[in-house]
Amino acid sequence: MQIKNIIEEIERFAPPIYQESYDNSGLLVGDKNAEASGALLSLDCTEAVVDEAIKLKCNLIIAHHPIIFSGLKRLNGTNYVERTVIKAIQNNIAIYAAHTNLDNVKEGVNAKIAEKLGLSGLRILSPKKQLLKKLVTFVPKTHADGVRNALFAVGAGEIGNYENCSFSIEGSGTFKGNMSAKPFIGEKGKLSKEEEIRVEVIFESYKERDVLQNLFANHPYEEVAHDIYLLENTYQNVGSGMIGEFEKPMNETDFLSHVKTTFGPKFVKHTPLLKKSIKKVAFCGGSGSFLIKNAISSGADAYISADIKYHEFFDAEGKILIVDTGHFENEQFTPEIFYELIHKKFATFATYLSKINTNPVNYF
Ligand SMILES: [Zn+2]
């Protein structure tokens, strides 16, 4: 098995196209065509993690945070980023990162946090727009099912918990081929009027090439009549933060204890207690102060995230209980996502969760 086979599996789950513009997810170091000897999974890739990979004979490290983030101008070992990269290259170890794309997909970082906290009824707190397109095509009746199925096969027609979604309506189309045309029905040089089905499906924009390829391969016309529209709709499967509910409400101190035992820090920082019970919880793995307003307007009782600044705690305005767990703490389970993905597909492949605690923040 090659490194690229593992990467493909991760990218099917968290397409790189869904990373934020400032991010640097992807294969950062190494050759994707190299034979994979084992994968070491971690939140951060540090020198200690590279050492661990060497010891475990893994030539692939998969991390959530990209070790190369804002670029490298030289590579002479003056800082930990350069030393980590140099060590990886010297030891033929590839480094791959799935960062904000893994944050943004519905089953990603936040779903793992929800699983640990015991929250259900999950939805994305701030879903993104303009990620969907619609294909409309006009097909002779005899081929409508075939075309629909071919589009479904590449992921068109998926909406939330539903797949194979489409809309069809009957009508008639006209066309007149010139003398070089090879019409599927009718005769060249003569006006044809044919019964056709208008088939509509939505799809994730990044699948456009596959969708069109399957359309053209299964539509019988020489010139395939089709329109593609960019949709303004929000896409419920991709975006920032998440919201979910506990089965039963709990009081605020029980809630804070629950958060502490789930993520394990010595203490959590929080805004003043509101003397109400907590049932609906918004949360965002990593640095999530940009979502405080969304959390409040969602009607959540509490918002769990990290890297909240002093003045941002004021933004709670007595409307929500903000809890800062620490960045490492709330994202520490993220490597389990990689483990589950790889294990499901390649059950016998050597895959290890890193035992290195990479948290640079200490408590005294
Ligand atoms: Zn993070």
Coordinates of C-alpha atoms in Angstrom, one line a residue, residues 83-322:
R83 CA 14.1 20.9 13.0
T84 CA 11.0 18.7 12.8
V85 CA 10.9 19.0 9.0
I86 CA 14.6 18.2 8.7
K87 CA 14.4 15.2 10.9
A88 CA 11.4 13.9 9.0
I89 CA 13.1 14.3 5.7
Q90 CA 16.4 12.7 6.9
N91 CA 14.4 9.7 8.1
N92 CA 12.2 9.4 5.0
I93 CA 9.1 10.2 7.0
A94 CA 6.1 11.8 5.3
I95 CA 4.0 14.3 7.2
Y96 CA 0.4 14.9 6.3
A97 CA -2.1 17.3 8.0
A98 CA -5.9 17.5 7.9
H99 CA -6.7 20.7 9.8
T100 CA -9.6 23.1 9.1
N101 CA -11.1 20.7 6.5
L102 CA -11.4 18.2 9.4
D103 CA -12.8 21.0 11.6
N104 CA -15.4 21.9 8.9
V105 CA -16.9 18.5 8.0
K106 CA -19.8 17.4 10.0
E107 CA -18.3 14.1 11.2
G108 CA -14.9 15.7 12.0
V109 CA -13.3 17.3 15.0
N110 CA -16.5 18.6 16.5
A111 CA -18.4 15.3 16.2
K112 CA -15.6 13.6 18.1
I113 CA -16.0 16.3 20.9
A114 CA -19.7 15.7 20.9
E115 CA -19.2 11.9 21.3
K116 CA -16.9 12.5 24.3
L117 CA -19.3 14.9 25.9
G118 CA -22.4 12.8 25.2
L119 CA -24.2 15.3 23.1
S120 CA -26.6 14.3 20.3
G121 CA -29.0 16.0 17.8
L122 CA -25.9 17.6 16.2
R123 CA -25.9 20.3 13.6
I124 CA -23.2 22.7 12.4
L125 CA -23.3 26.1 14.2
S126 CA -22.2 28.2 11.3
P127 CA -22.8 26.3 8.0
K128 CA -21.0 27.6 4.9
K129 CA -22.7 29.0 1.8
Q130 CA -22.0 28.6 -1.9
L131 CA -20.6 25.1 -1.7
L132 CA -23.4 23.5 -3.7
K133 CA -24.3 23.5 -7.4
K134 CA -27.4 22.3 -9.2
L135 CA -27.3 20.4 -12.4
V136 CA -30.4 20.5 -14.7
T137 CA -30.4 18.2 -17.7
F138 CA -32.9 17.3 -20.3
V139 CA -33.1 13.5 -21.1
P140 CA -35.3 11.4 -23.4
K141 CA -37.7 9.3 -21.2
T142 CA -35.9 6.1 -22.0
H143 CA -32.7 7.3 -20.5
A144 CA -33.9 9.3 -17.5
D145 CA -33.3 6.5 -14.9
G146 CA -29.9 5.6 -16.3
V147 CA -28.8 9.3 -16.1
R148 CA -30.2 9.8 -12.6
N149 CA -28.4 6.7 -11.3
A150 CA -25.1 7.7 -13.0
L151 CA -25.3 11.0 -11.2
F152 CA -26.2 9.5 -7.9
A153 CA -23.2 7.1 -8.3
V154 CA -20.8 10.0 -8.0
G155 CA -22.5 11.6 -5.0
A156 CA -25.0 14.0 -6.6
G157 CA -28.4 14.2 -4.9
E158 CA -27.2 13.9 -1.3
I159 CA -29.0 16.2 1.1
G160 CA -28.4 15.7 4.9
N161 CA -29.5 12.2 5.8
Y162 CA -31.0 11.6 2.3
E163 CA -29.3 10.3 -0.8
N164 CA -30.6 9.8 -4.4
C165 CA -32.6 13.1 -4.2
S166 CA -33.7 14.5 -7.5
F167 CA -36.7 16.2 -9.1
S168 CA -38.1 15.4 -12.6
I169 CA -40.8 16.9 -14.8
E170 CA -41.9 16.0 -18.3
G171 CA -41.9 18.5 -21.2
S172 CA -40.9 18.7 -24.8
G173 CA -37.6 19.8 -26.3
T174 CA -36.9 21.0 -29.8
F175 CA -33.8 20.8 -31.9
K176 CA -32.6 20.7 -35.5
G177 CA -29.2 19.3 -36.3
N178 CA -27.1 20.6 -39.2
M179 CA -25.8 18.2 -41.9
S180 CA -22.8 17.2 -39.7
A181 CA -24.9 16.3 -36.8
K182 CA -25.6 12.7 -35.6
P183 CA -28.9 13.1 -33.8
F184 CA -29.8 10.2 -31.4
I185 CA -33.5 10.8 -32.4
G186 CA -34.9 12.6 -35.4
E187 CA -33.2 13.4 -38.6
K188 CA -30.5 16.0 -39.4
G189 CA -31.7 19.1 -41.1
K190 CA -35.3 18.6 -39.8
L191 CA -36.9 20.2 -36.7
S192 CA -37.5 17.5 -34.0
K193 CA -39.9 17.9 -31.1
E194 CA -39.2 15.2 -28.5
E195 CA -40.7 14.3 -25.1
E196 CA -38.0 14.8 -22.6
I197 CA -37.6 14.7 -18.8
R198 CA -36.0 17.6 -17.0
V199 CA -33.9 16.1 -14.2
E200 CA -32.5 18.3 -11.4
V201 CA -29.9 17.3 -8.8
I202 CA -27.7 19.2 -6.4
F203 CA -24.1 18.3 -5.7
E204 CA -21.1 19.5 -3.9
S205 CA -19.3 21.9 -6.2
Y206 CA -16.0 20.0 -6.0
K207 CA -17.6 17.0 -7.5
E208 CA -18.5 18.8 -10.7
R209 CA -15.9 17.0 -12.9
D210 CA -17.2 13.6 -11.9
V211 CA -20.8 14.6 -12.2
L212 CA -20.3 15.9 -15.7
Q213 CA -18.2 12.9 -16.7
N214 CA -21.0 10.6 -15.7
L215 CA -23.6 12.8 -17.3
F216 CA -21.9 12.8 -20.6
A217 CA -21.2 9.0 -20.5
N218 CA -24.8 8.2 -19.9
H219 CA -26.8 10.8 -21.7
P220 CA -27.6 9.6 -25.3
Y221 CA -27.5 13.0 -27.1
E222 CA -24.6 14.2 -29.2
E223 CA -25.0 17.6 -27.5
V224 CA -25.9 17.0 -23.9
A225 CA -28.4 19.7 -22.9
H226 CA -27.5 20.8 -19.4
D227 CA -27.3 23.8 -17.1
I228 CA -25.2 24.3 -14.0
Y229 CA -26.2 26.8 -11.3
L230 CA -24.2 27.9 -8.3
L231 CA -26.6 27.8 -5.3
E232 CA -26.6 30.4 -2.5
N233 CA -28.0 27.8 -0.1
T234 CA -26.1 27.1 3.2
Y235 CA -24.7 23.6 3.2
Q236 CA -25.6 21.9 6.4
N237 CA -22.7 19.4 6.3
V238 CA -19.8 21.9 6.2
G239 CA -19.0 24.8 8.4
S240 CA -17.7 25.9 11.8
G241 CA -18.6 24.8 15.3
M242 CA -21.5 22.6 16.3
I243 CA -24.5 22.5 18.5
G244 CA -26.0 19.5 20.3
E245 CA -28.0 18.6 23.4
F246 CA -27.7 16.5 26.5
E247 CA -30.3 13.9 27.0
K248 CA -31.1 15.5 30.4
P249 CA -30.3 19.0 31.6
M250 CA -27.7 19.4 34.3
N251 CA -26.9 22.3 36.6
E252 CA -24.0 24.5 35.8
T253 CA -21.5 23.1 38.3
D254 CA -22.2 19.5 37.3
F255 CA -21.8 20.7 33.7
L256 CA -18.4 22.3 34.4
S257 CA -17.2 19.1 36.3
H258 CA -18.4 17.0 33.3
V259 CA -16.4 19.2 30.9
K260 CA -13.3 19.0 33.1
T261 CA -13.4 15.2 33.4
T262 CA -14.1 14.8 29.7
F263 CA -11.1 17.0 28.6
G264 CA -8.9 16.5 31.7
P265 CA -7.4 20.0 32.3
K266 CA -6.6 21.1 35.9
F267 CA -9.1 23.9 35.5
V268 CA -11.4 25.4 33.0
K269 CA -12.0 29.2 32.6
H270 CA -15.6 30.3 32.4
T271 CA -17.9 33.3 32.5
P272 CA -20.1 34.0 35.6
L273 CA -22.7 31.3 36.3
L274 CA -26.2 32.1 35.1
K275 CA -28.1 30.0 37.7
K276 CA -29.9 28.0 35.0
S277 CA -29.6 24.4 33.8
I278 CA -27.5 23.4 30.8
K279 CA -29.1 21.3 28.0
K280 CA -28.2 22.8 24.7
V281 CA -24.5 23.3 24.1
A282 CA -22.6 24.9 21.3
F283 CA -18.9 24.0 20.9
C284 CA -15.9 24.4 18.6
G285 CA -12.6 22.5 18.7
G286 CA -9.5 24.7 19.0
S287 CA -9.8 28.5 18.9
G288 CA -13.4 29.4 18.6
S289 CA -13.9 32.9 19.9
F290 CA -15.1 33.9 16.4
L291 CA -18.3 31.9 17.1
I292 CA -19.4 33.4 20.4
K293 CA -22.1 35.5 18.7
N294 CA -23.4 32.5 16.7
A295 CA -23.5 30.4 19.9
I296 CA -25.6 33.1 21.7
S297 CA -28.0 33.5 18.7
S298 CA -28.4 29.7 18.5
G299 CA -30.0 29.8 21.9
A300 CA -27.3 27.5 23.4
D301 CA -27.0 27.5 27.2
A302 CA -23.3 27.1 27.1
Y303 CA -20.4 27.5 24.6
I304 CA -17.3 25.3 24.9
S305 CA -14.1 26.3 23.0
A306 CA -10.5 27.5 23.7
D307 CA -8.2 30.4 23.3
I308 CA -10.9 32.9 24.5
K309 CA -9.3 36.2 25.3
Y310 CA -10.1 38.3 28.4
H311 CA -12.3 40.8 26.5
E312 CA -14.1 38.1 24.7
F313 CA -15.3 36.6 28.0
F314 CA -17.3 39.9 28.4
D315 CA -19.2 39.1 25.1
A316 CA -21.2 36.4 27.0
E317 CA -23.3 39.4 28.3
G318 CA -25.1 37.1 30.8
K319 CA -26.7 35.2 28.0
I320 CA -24.5 32.2 27.8
L321 CA -21.9 30.3 29.9
I322 CA -18.6 30.4 28.0

